[in-house]
Coordinates of C-alpha atoms in Angstrom, one line a residue:
Chain A
X1 CA -131.9 -5.5 101.4
X2 CA -129.6 -7.7 103.5
X3 CA -126.5 -7.0 101.5
X4 CA -125.8 -3.3 101.3
X5 CA -122.9 -1.5 99.6
X6 CA -120.4 0.7 101.4
X7 CA -119.2 2.5 98.3
X8 CA -121.1 4.0 95.3
X9 CA -121.3 2.3 91.9
X10 CA -119.1 5.0 90.5
X11 CA -116.4 4.6 93.1
X12 CA -116.4 0.8 92.4
X13 CA -116.2 1.2 88.6
X14 CA -113.4 3.8 88.9
X15 CA -111.4 1.5 91.3
X16 CA -111.8 -1.4 88.9
X17 CA -110.8 0.7 85.9
X18 CA -107.7 1.8 87.8
X19 CA -106.9 -1.7 88.9
X20 CA -107.3 -0.9 92.6
X21 CA -108.7 -3.3 95.2
X22 CA -112.5 -3.2 95.4
X23 CA -115.3 -4.7 97.6
X24 CA -116.9 -6.8 94.9
X25 CA -117.4 -7.4 91.2
X26 CA -119.7 -5.1 89.3
X27 CA -123.4 -6.3 89.2
X28 CA -125.0 -4.8 86.2
X29 CA -128.3 -6.3 84.9
X30 CA -129.2 -4.8 81.5
X31 CA -132.0 -2.6 82.8
X32 CA -133.2 -0.8 79.7
X33 CA -136.9 -0.4 78.9
X34 CA -137.5 -2.0 82.3
X35 CA -136.6 1.3 83.9
X36 CA -140.0 2.6 82.7
X37 CA -141.7 0.5 85.4
X38 CA -140.1 2.6 88.1
X39 CA -142.4 5.5 87.2
X40 CA -145.3 3.4 85.9
X41 CA -144.8 4.7 82.4
X42 CA -145.7 2.9 79.2
X43 CA -142.6 2.1 77.1
X44 CA -143.9 4.5 74.5
X45 CA -144.1 7.4 77.0
X46 CA -140.7 6.4 78.4
X47 CA -138.8 6.3 75.1
X48 CA -140.3 9.2 73.3
X49 CA -139.7 11.9 76.0
X50 CA -136.3 12.8 77.4
X51 CA -137.7 14.0 80.7
X52 CA -139.5 10.6 81.2
X53 CA -136.6 8.5 80.1
X54 CA -134.3 10.4 82.4
X55 CA -136.6 10.6 85.4
X56 CA -137.5 6.9 85.1
X57 CA -133.9 5.9 85.1
X58 CA -133.2 8.1 88.1
X59 CA -136.1 6.6 90.0
X60 CA -135.0 3.1 89.0
X61 CA -131.5 3.7 90.2
X62 CA -132.7 5.0 93.5
X63 CA -134.8 1.9 93.9
X64 CA -132.2 -0.7 93.0
X65 CA -128.8 1.0 93.2
X66 CA -127.5 -1.1 90.3
X67 CA -123.9 -0.5 89.2
X68 CA -124.5 0.9 85.7
X69 CA -127.4 3.1 84.5
X70 CA -128.1 2.3 80.8
X71 CA -130.2 4.4 78.5
X72 CA -131.8 2.5 75.7
X73 CA -135.1 1.7 73.9
X74 CA -134.2 -0.2 70.7
X75 CA -131.1 -1.2 68.7
X76 CA -132.6 0.7 65.7
X77 CA -132.6 4.2 67.3
X78 CA -129.6 5.4 65.2
X79 CA -131.1 4.0 62.0
X80 CA -134.3 5.8 62.9
X81 CA -132.4 9.1 63.3
X82 CA -131.0 8.5 59.8
X83 CA -134.4 7.9 58.2
X84 CA -135.9 4.5 59.0
X85 CA -139.5 4.6 60.1
X86 CA -140.4 3.0 63.4
X87 CA -143.6 2.0 64.9
X88 CA -144.2 2.5 68.6
X89 CA -146.3 -0.1 70.4
X90 CA -147.9 1.3 73.5
X91 CA -146.0 -0.7 76.0
X92 CA -143.2 -2.4 74.2
X93 CA -139.9 -1.5 72.5
X94 CA -140.2 0.3 69.1
X95 CA -139.7 -1.8 66.1
X96 CA -138.7 -1.1 62.5
X97 CA -141.7 -0.4 60.3
X98 CA -140.1 0.9 57.0
X99 CA -136.4 0.8 56.3
X100 CA -135.0 4.0 54.9
X101 CA -132.9 2.6 52.0
X102 CA -135.4 1.0 49.6
X103 CA -133.4 1.5 46.4
X104 CA -129.9 2.4 45.4
X105 CA -131.3 5.9 44.6
X106 CA -132.1 6.3 48.3
X107 CA -128.4 6.1 49.1
X108 CA -128.1 9.7 47.9
X109 CA -130.2 10.8 50.9
X110 CA -128.1 8.9 53.4
X111 CA -125.9 11.0 55.6
X112 CA -124.4 10.8 59.1
X113 CA -126.6 11.9 62.0
X114 CA -126.7 15.2 63.8
X115 CA -127.4 14.0 67.3
X116 CA -128.8 17.3 68.5
X117 CA -131.5 17.2 65.8
X118 CA -132.2 13.8 64.3
X119 CA -134.9 11.4 65.3
X120 CA -135.1 10.6 69.0
X121 CA -131.5 11.3 69.6
X122 CA -132.4 14.6 71.4
X123 CA -134.6 12.5 73.7
X124 CA -131.6 10.4 74.7
X125 CA -129.3 13.4 75.1
X126 CA -131.8 15.0 77.4
X127 CA -132.1 11.8 79.4
X128 CA -128.4 11.5 79.7
X129 CA -128.1 15.1 80.9
X130 CA -130.9 14.7 83.4
X131 CA -129.3 11.5 84.8
X132 CA -125.8 13.0 84.9
X133 CA -127.2 16.0 86.9
X134 CA -129.2 13.9 89.3
X135 CA -127.2 10.8 90.0
X136 CA -124.0 11.2 87.9
X137 CA -121.9 11.7 91.1
X138 CA -122.9 8.2 92.2
X139 CA -123.1 6.1 89.0
X140 CA -121.9 6.2 85.4
X141 CA -124.6 7.0 82.9
X142 CA -124.3 4.7 79.9
X143 CA -126.3 5.3 76.7
X144 CA -126.4 2.3 74.4
X145 CA -125.8 2.7 70.7
X146 CA -126.7 0.3 67.9
X147 CA -123.3 -0.5 66.3
X148 CA -122.7 -0.1 62.5
X149 CA -123.9 -3.5 61.2
X150 CA -127.0 -3.4 63.3
X151 CA -127.7 0.1 62.3
X152 CA -127.1 -0.7 58.6
X153 CA -129.5 -3.7 58.8
X154 CA -132.2 -1.4 60.2
X155 CA -131.5 1.1 57.4
X156 CA -131.9 -1.5 54.7
X157 CA -134.2 -4.2 56.2
X158 CA -132.3 -7.1 57.8
X159 CA -133.3 -9.9 55.5
X160 CA -132.3 -8.0 52.3
X161 CA -129.2 -6.6 54.0
X162 CA -127.7 -9.9 55.0
X163 CA -128.3 -11.3 51.5
X164 CA -126.4 -8.4 50.1
X165 CA -123.3 -9.6 51.9
X166 CA -123.2 -11.8 48.8
X167 CA -125.1 -10.0 46.2
X168 CA -124.1 -6.4 46.8
X169 CA -121.1 -6.1 49.1
X170 CA -120.4 -2.6 47.8
X171 CA -123.8 -1.4 49.0
X172 CA -123.1 -3.1 52.4
X173 CA -119.8 -1.2 52.7
X174 CA -121.4 2.1 51.7
X175 CA -124.0 1.7 54.4
X176 CA -121.4 0.6 57.0
X177 CA -119.3 3.6 56.3
X178 CA -122.1 6.1 56.9
X179 CA -123.4 4.2 59.9
X180 CA -119.9 4.1 61.4
X181 CA -119.7 7.9 61.1
X182 CA -123.1 8.2 62.7
X183 CA -122.0 6.0 65.6
X184 CA -118.9 8.2 66.0
X185 CA -121.0 11.4 65.9
X186 CA -123.3 10.0 68.5
X187 CA -120.4 8.9 70.7
X188 CA -119.1 12.5 70.6
X189 CA -122.5 13.9 71.6
X190 CA -123.0 11.5 74.5
X191 CA -119.5 12.1 75.9
X192 CA -120.1 15.8 75.7
X193 CA -123.3 15.3 77.6
X194 CA -121.4 13.4 80.4
X195 CA -122.4 9.9 79.3
X196 CA -120.2 6.8 78.8
X197 CA -121.5 5.3 75.5
X198 CA -121.5 1.6 74.8
X199 CA -122.4 -0.4 71.6
X200 CA -124.6 -3.3 70.8
X201 CA -124.2 -5.4 67.6
X202 CA -126.9 -8.1 67.8
X203 CA -127.4 -8.5 64.1
X204 CA -123.9 -9.8 63.8
X205 CA -124.6 -12.6 66.2
X206 CA -123.3 -16.1 65.4
X207 CA -126.8 -17.3 64.9
X208 CA -127.0 -15.0 62.0
X209 CA -123.8 -14.7 60.0
X210 CA -120.6 -16.6 59.6
X211 CA -117.2 -15.7 61.1
X212 CA -115.9 -15.0 57.6
X213 CA -118.6 -12.4 57.0
X214 CA -118.0 -11.0 60.5
X215 CA -114.4 -10.4 59.7
X216 CA -115.1 -8.9 56.3
X217 CA -118.1 -6.7 57.1
X218 CA -118.3 -6.1 60.8
X219 CA -114.9 -6.2 62.4
X220 CA -113.1 -3.3 60.5
X221 CA -115.9 -0.9 61.5
X222 CA -116.1 -2.1 65.1
X223 CA -112.3 -1.4 65.3
X224 CA -112.9 2.1 64.1
X225 CA -115.7 2.6 66.7
X226 CA -113.6 1.4 69.7
X227 CA -110.5 3.3 68.5
X228 CA -112.8 6.4 68.7
X229 CA -114.1 5.5 72.2
X230 CA -110.5 4.9 73.3
X231 CA -109.6 8.4 72.1
X232 CA -111.7 9.6 75.0
X233 CA -109.9 7.2 77.4
X234 CA -113.1 5.3 77.9
X235 CA -113.4 1.5 77.8
X236 CA -115.1 -0.1 74.7
X237 CA -118.0 -2.4 75.5
X238 CA -119.5 -4.7 72.9
X239 CA -122.8 -6.5 73.5
X240 CA -123.9 -9.3 71.2
X241 CA -126.8 -11.5 72.3
X242 CA -127.8 -14.9 70.9
X243 CA -125.2 -17.5 70.2
X244 CA -121.8 -16.0 69.9
X245 CA -119.4 -19.0 70.1
X246 CA -118.6 -18.7 66.4
X247 CA -117.8 -15.0 66.5
X248 CA -116.4 -14.4 70.0
X249 CA -112.8 -14.5 68.8
X250 CA -113.6 -11.7 66.4
X251 CA -115.4 -9.8 69.1
X252 CA -112.3 -10.0 71.2
X253 CA -110.2 -8.6 68.3
X254 CA -112.5 -5.6 67.8
X255 CA -110.7 -3.5 70.4
X256 CA -113.6 -3.8 72.9
X257 CA -112.4 -4.2 76.5
X258 CA -115.6 -5.8 77.8
X259 CA -117.7 -8.3 76.0
X260 CA -121.3 -8.6 77.1
X261 CA -122.5 -12.1 76.1
X262 CA -125.7 -14.1 76.2
X263 CA -126.1 -17.6 74.8
X264 CA -122.6 -19.1 75.3
X265 CA -121.2 -21.0 78.3
X266 CA -119.1 -18.7 80.4
X267 CA -116.4 -21.4 80.9
X268 CA -116.2 -21.7 77.1
X269 CA -116.0 -17.9 76.7
X270 CA -113.4 -17.6 79.4
X271 CA -111.3 -20.3 77.7
X272 CA -111.6 -18.7 74.3
X273 CA -111.1 -15.0 75.0
X274 CA -110.7 -14.6 78.8
X275 CA -107.1 -13.7 78.5
X276 CA -107.9 -10.7 76.2
X277 CA -111.2 -9.2 77.5
X278 CA -113.4 -8.7 80.5
X279 CA -116.6 -10.8 80.3
X280 CA -120.1 -9.8 81.2
X281 CA -123.1 -12.0 81.5
X282 CA -125.2 -14.1 81.4
X283 CA -128.3 -14.8 83.5
X284 CA -131.1 -15.8 81.2
X285 CA -133.6 -12.9 80.7
X286 CA -136.5 -15.2 79.8
X287 CA -136.0 -18.4 82.0
X288 CA -134.4 -16.4 84.8
X289 CA -135.6 -12.8 85.2
X290 CA -139.0 -13.1 83.6
X291 CA -140.1 -16.7 84.3
X292 CA -137.8 -17.6 87.2
X293 CA -138.2 -17.0 90.9
X294 CA -135.8 -15.5 93.4
X295 CA -134.3 -19.0 94.2
X296 CA -133.7 -19.8 90.5
X297 CA -132.2 -16.4 89.9
X298 CA -129.9 -16.7 92.9
X299 CA -128.6 -20.0 91.6
X300 CA -128.1 -18.6 88.2
X301 CA -126.1 -15.7 89.6
X302 CA -124.0 -18.1 91.7
X303 CA -123.3 -20.2 88.6
X304 CA -122.1 -17.2 86.6
X305 CA -119.8 -16.1 89.5
X306 CA -118.5 -19.7 89.9
X307 CA -117.7 -20.0 86.2
X308 CA -116.2 -16.6 85.4
X309 CA -115.2 -14.6 88.5
X310 CA -111.6 -15.9 88.0
X311 CA -111.6 -14.6 84.4
X312 CA -108.1 -13.2 83.9
X313 CA -109.4 -9.9 82.5
X314 CA -112.3 -9.6 84.9
X315 CA -116.0 -10.4 85.1
X316 CA -119.2 -8.4 85.5
X317 CA -122.4 -10.1 86.7
X318 CA -125.1 -9.3 84.3
X319 CA -128.1 -10.6 82.4
X320 CA -127.4 -12.1 78.9
X321 CA -129.7 -9.6 77.3
X322 CA -132.3 -6.9 78.2
X323 CA -134.2 -7.4 81.4
X324 CA -137.7 -8.1 80.2
X325 CA -140.1 -5.2 81.0
X326 CA -142.5 -7.5 82.9
X327 CA -139.8 -8.9 85.2
X328 CA -141.2 -9.1 88.7
X329 CA -139.7 -6.6 91.2
X330 CA -138.7 -9.5 93.6
X331 CA -136.8 -11.2 90.8
X332 CA -134.8 -8.0 90.2
X333 CA -134.1 -7.7 93.9
X334 CA -133.0 -11.3 94.0
X335 CA -130.6 -10.8 91.2
X336 CA -129.0 -7.7 92.8
X337 CA -128.9 -9.3 96.3
X338 CA -127.3 -12.5 95.0
X339 CA -124.8 -10.3 93.1
X340 CA -123.9 -8.3 96.2
X341 CA -123.5 -11.4 98.2
X342 CA -121.8 -13.9 95.9
X343 CA -119.7 -11.4 93.9
X344 CA -118.1 -10.0 97.0
X345 CA -114.3 -10.3 97.0
X346 CA -112.6 -12.6 97.7
X347 CA -115.2 -14.9 96.2
X348 CA -116.9 -17.3 98.6
X349 CA -119.9 -19.1 97.2
X350 CA -121.0 -20.7 100.5
Chain B
X1 CA -128.0 -33.9 28.0
X2 CA -128.4 -36.7 30.5
X3 CA -131.2 -36.5 33.0
X4 CA -128.8 -37.1 35.9
X5 CA -126.6 -34.2 34.7
X6 CA -129.6 -31.9 34.7
X7 CA -130.7 -33.0 38.2
X8 CA -127.1 -32.5 39.4
X9 CA -127.0 -29.0 38.0
X10 CA -130.3 -28.1 39.8
X11 CA -129.0 -29.5 43.1
X12 CA -125.6 -27.7 42.7
X13 CA -127.2 -24.4 41.7
X14 CA -129.2 -24.4 44.9
X15 CA -126.2 -25.2 47.0
X16 CA -124.2 -22.5 45.3
X17 CA -126.9 -19.9 45.9
X18 CA -127.1 -19.3 42.1
X19 CA -130.6 -18.3 41.0
X20 CA -129.5 -17.8 37.3
X21 CA -128.0 -21.3 37.0
X22 CA -131.1 -22.8 38.8
X23 CA -133.4 -21.2 36.2
X24 CA -131.1 -22.3 33.3
X25 CA -131.1 -25.9 34.6
X26 CA -134.8 -25.8 35.0
X27 CA -135.2 -24.6 31.4
X28 CA -133.0 -27.7 30.4
X29 CA -135.5 -29.9 32.3
X30 CA -138.3 -28.8 30.0
X31 CA -136.1 -28.8 26.9
X32 CA -135.0 -32.4 27.5
X33 CA -138.5 -33.7 28.6
X34 CA -137.5 -34.5 32.1
X35 CA -140.4 -34.9 34.5
X36 CA -140.6 -31.5 36.2
X37 CA -141.9 -33.0 39.4
X38 CA -138.9 -35.3 39.6
X39 CA -136.7 -32.3 38.8
X40 CA -138.0 -30.5 41.9
X41 CA -137.7 -33.5 44.2
X42 CA -134.5 -35.1 42.9
X43 CA -132.9 -31.8 41.9
X44 CA -133.9 -28.6 43.7
X45 CA -135.2 -30.1 46.9
X46 CA -132.2 -32.4 47.2
X47 CA -130.1 -29.3 47.0
X48 CA -132.0 -27.7 49.9
X49 CA -131.6 -30.9 51.9
X50 CA -127.9 -30.5 51.5
X51 CA -128.2 -26.8 52.5
X52 CA -130.0 -27.9 55.6
X53 CA -127.1 -30.2 56.5
X54 CA -124.6 -27.3 55.9
X55 CA -126.7 -25.1 58.2
X56 CA -126.7 -27.8 60.9
X57 CA -122.9 -28.2 60.6
X58 CA -122.6 -24.4 60.8
X59 CA -121.0 -24.0 57.4
X60 CA -124.0 -22.1 56.2
X61 CA -125.8 -19.3 58.1
X62 CA -128.8 -17.2 57.5
X63 CA -127.7 -15.3 54.4
X64 CA -126.7 -18.5 52.7
X65 CA -130.1 -20.2 53.4
X66 CA -132.0 -17.2 52.1
X67 CA -130.1 -17.2 48.9
X68 CA -130.3 -20.9 48.4
X69 CA -134.0 -20.7 48.8
X70 CA -134.1 -17.9 46.3
X71 CA -132.2 -20.1 43.8
X72 CA -134.7 -23.0 44.5
X73 CA -137.6 -20.7 43.9
X74 CA -136.1 -19.4 40.7
X75 CA -136.0 -23.0 39.4
X76 CA -139.5 -23.8 40.6
X77 CA -140.9 -20.7 38.9
X78 CA -139.6 -22.0 35.5
X79 CA -141.1 -25.5 36.2
X80 CA -144.4 -24.4 37.7
X81 CA -146.3 -24.0 34.4
X82 CA -145.4 -27.6 33.5
X83 CA -146.5 -29.2 36.8
X84 CA -149.8 -31.1 36.9
X85 CA -152.5 -28.7 38.1
X86 CA -154.2 -31.1 40.4
X87 CA -151.9 -32.8 42.7
X88 CA -153.1 -35.3 45.3
X89 CA -150.1 -35.0 47.6
X90 CA -151.2 -35.8 51.0
X91 CA -149.2 -33.2 52.7
X92 CA -149.3 -32.3 56.3
X93 CA -150.7 -28.8 56.7
X94 CA -148.8 -26.2 58.7
X95 CA -149.8 -22.8 59.8
X96 CA -146.9 -20.6 60.7
X97 CA -146.4 -17.0 62.0
X98 CA -144.7 -14.6 64.4
X99 CA -147.0 -13.9 67.3
X100 CA -148.6 -10.5 67.9
X101 CA -146.3 -7.8 69.1
X102 CA -143.2 -9.0 67.3
X103 CA -142.1 -8.2 63.8
X104 CA -138.8 -10.2 63.7
X105 CA -139.5 -12.8 61.1
X106 CA -136.2 -14.1 59.8
X107 CA -136.3 -17.2 62.0
X108 CA -139.9 -17.9 61.0
X109 CA -139.0 -17.5 57.3
X110 CA -136.1 -20.0 57.7
X111 CA -138.4 -22.6 59.3
X112 CA -141.0 -22.0 56.6
X113 CA -138.4 -22.6 53.9
X114 CA -137.1 -25.8 55.6
X115 CA -140.5 -27.3 56.3
X116 CA -141.8 -26.5 52.8
X117 CA -138.8 -28.3 51.4
X118 CA -139.4 -31.2 53.7
X119 CA -142.8 -31.7 52.2
X120 CA -145.2 -29.8 54.5
X121 CA -147.9 -27.6 53.0
X122 CA -147.1 -24.2 54.4
X123 CA -149.7 -21.4 55.3
X124 CA -147.6 -18.4 56.3
X125 CA -149.5 -15.7 58.3
X126 CA -146.5 -13.4 58.4
X127 CA -145.4 -11.4 61.4
X128 CA -147.2 -9.6 64.2
X129 CA -150.1 -12.0 63.8
X130 CA -153.1 -11.6 66.2
X131 CA -153.7 -14.7 68.3
X132 CA -157.1 -15.3 66.9
X133 CA -155.7 -15.4 63.4
X134 CA -153.7 -18.5 64.2
X135 CA -156.8 -20.3 65.6
X136 CA -159.1 -19.2 62.7
X137 CA -156.6 -20.3 60.0
X138 CA -155.8 -23.6 61.7
X139 CA -159.5 -24.3 61.7
X140 CA -160.0 -23.1 58.1
X141 CA -157.2 -25.2 56.5
X142 CA -157.5 -28.1 59.0
X143 CA -153.9 -27.6 60.1
X144 CA -152.0 -30.6 61.4
X145 CA -149.4 -28.3 62.9
X146 CA -149.2 -24.7 64.1
X147 CA -145.8 -23.2 64.3
X148 CA -145.3 -20.1 66.6
X149 CA -142.2 -17.9 66.6
X150 CA -141.0 -15.0 68.6
X151 CA -137.8 -13.2 69.4
X152 CA -139.1 -11.1 72.2
X153 CA -139.7 -11.8 75.9
X154 CA -142.7 -9.5 75.8
X155 CA -144.6 -11.7 73.3
X156 CA -143.7 -15.2 74.4
X157 CA -146.7 -15.4 76.6
X158 CA -148.9 -15.0 73.6
X159 CA -147.9 -18.5 72.6
X160 CA -149.6 -20.0 75.6
X161 CA -152.7 -18.0 74.9
X162 CA -152.8 -19.4 71.3
X163 CA -152.3 -23.0 72.6
X164 CA -155.2 -22.5 75.0
X165 CA -157.4 -21.0 72.4
X166 CA -156.7 -23.8 70.0
X167 CA -157.8 -26.3 72.7
X168 CA -160.9 -24.3 73.5
X169 CA -161.9 -24.2 69.8
X170 CA -161.5 -27.9 69.7
X171 CA -158.7 -27.8 67.1
X172 CA -156.5 -30.9 67.3
X173 CA -153.4 -29.3 65.6
X174 CA -150.1 -30.0 67.2
X175 CA -148.1 -26.9 68.2
X176 CA -144.4 -26.3 67.7
X177 CA -142.7 -23.2 69.2
X178 CA -139.3 -21.6 68.8
X179 CA -137.4 -18.3 68.8
X180 CA -134.7 -16.5 70.8
X181 CA -136.1 -16.5 74.3
X182 CA -137.9 -19.8 74.0
X183 CA -136.4 -22.8 75.9
X184 CA -137.5 -26.4 76.0
X185 CA -138.7 -25.9 79.5
X186 CA -140.9 -22.9 78.6
X187 CA -142.3 -24.9 75.6
X188 CA -143.2 -27.8 77.9
X189 CA -144.8 -25.5 80.5
X190 CA -147.1 -23.9 78.0
X191 CA -148.2 -27.2 76.6
X192 CA -146.4 -27.1 73.2
X193 CA -146.0 -30.5 71.5
X194 CA -142.6 -29.6 70.1
X195 CA -139.7 -27.1 70.4
X196 CA -137.0 -26.5 67.9
X197 CA -133.9 -24.5 68.5
X198 CA -133.3 -23.7 64.9
X199 CA -134.7 -24.3 61.4
X200 CA -132.8 -27.6 60.8
X201 CA -134.1 -29.0 64.0
X202 CA -137.6 -27.8 63.2
X203 CA -137.8 -30.3 60.3
X204 CA -136.8 -33.2 62.6
X205 CA -139.2 -32.2 65.3
X206 CA -142.1 -31.7 62.8
X207 CA -141.4 -35.0 61.1
X208 CA -141.2 -36.6 64.6
X209 CA -144.6 -35.3 65.5
X210 CA -146.3 -37.2 62.7
X211 CA -144.6 -40.5 62.8
X212 CA -147.0 -43.4 63.2
X213 CA -144.6 -45.5 65.2
X214 CA -142.5 -43.7 67.8
X215 CA -138.9 -44.4 66.8
X216 CA -136.8 -42.4 69.3
X217 CA -135.6 -39.3 67.4
X218 CA -132.2 -38.0 68.0
X219 CA -133.3 -34.6 69.2
X220 CA -131.6 -32.1 71.4
X221 CA -134.8 -31.8 73.4
X222 CA -135.5 -35.3 74.5
X223 CA -137.8 -34.2 77.3
X224 CA -140.4 -32.9 74.9
X225 CA -140.4 -36.1 72.9
X226 CA -141.0 -38.1 76.1
X227 CA -143.7 -35.6 77.2
X228 CA -145.5 -36.2 74.0
X229 CA -145.2 -39.9 74.2
X230 CA -146.6 -39.9 77.7
X231 CA -149.6 -37.8 76.6
X232 CA -150.3 -40.2 73.7
X233 CA -150.0 -43.1 76.1
X234 CA -152.9 -41.6 78.0
X235 CA -155.1 -41.2 75.0

């Protein structure tokens, strides 16, 4: 690579968190299941085995030296640990097969998770520990947790669940409370394992629900989650993909310090909430990383930097959502190289 | 009770997401000898048209549409036994589904609801649908339009496979695509006839595909409309 770094991703992140001068902005593509490619694993083998998930992410980091190592397979992992049945395609992310809460009667079986035992959470914990041991001195290890609304939707079935915002708000709140406790339990376990947990709440995207429902059913629980994360002196990160213009104000009120956004213009986001939160985004995963070429991706990275590098509360160069697993290696290299070049401080896009 | 009152109640029950009131108003249709077909078109469907507008103007979102559709269906269920058995509506036939590998079907369901209401005959294949199933069903029902949906980047290439297979099988259906990762540019590249960014736009695009005279449509994806026009010019 032409543009190399002089400090480690961890040193950079710490400097930024402490408000010190730093060489460049963070460059953090959402490498999730894509990490499986670094050891030629199928996604199924990657996400059902802690040794694989850990080792693939370690190999992936050694290859790309990206600023944050995320651990993730699906937004429904927490719901799975609480009882939702998943199906595991051979080489794609797991998807919900049968939601856990079919009837009101099933609510009796609902309880917060024990991360050391339930579902695939032990797989994640092992992956976190392995990564912390191997590369934790150089980079933060960041397991990704499905936030309460997304977890509740996967517990109940999304289509039924969002109708119940009207027809059974009591049930929604019941699920949200237990899901929130599960999120907090998992945060505790990840922190203990040396990870820095972040949260994703894609079901609460503005393409799905109104701002009114976000305020009533999502925001109070997110506030609880970020207060909990802050109790560890860690920053709150909230990722919501899709269209978020309608809900970005609420996102900024959740207590999250960093908003990872996808389908919204960065200038608009900066205008709306840039005085309150650090922004992170938003190179297109499909048109850029998967279907684009190094030239297209370089332009997209430049555009993000041009639009948001002066965001008052900071900016992180990222993809809008998960890097597709079939993203060509040269496209990933192009993203990182463009980031290292154009996000260098002071910003100079020429 | 006046017919106009009953029709208004049907419309309003749909807009208000109230299945109980929709069923009651539908019962009043029968009781007062109102034409049940007219009650659907001028009452329930009119309500869904308004819902579509509310969705476009971002006053209604996904939960609202699903509940409005439930209310409409509750009304239709009451009226169904009174509808003429043989109808000779010359509806355009649509095959719709979520492509193989993906089980996210809310977007597809919204498009189905909206196209159904706009007068298309819907054949819903569900989710995680094998590529060949689209082709087979399109041939079987003589589909005018095949609608492909996906939320995942891993399954979007399946759309191109289906479009190619439809061509190979000599099926003349038009194809409309949509879903989270799909862009107008991608749709154009894989040879789709239409792209819609949401369910409300899907109705406009689908209607646009079957206009005899090409009045320019106010679409957010003008390049696709022009692509289609050029292709037709060649024919």
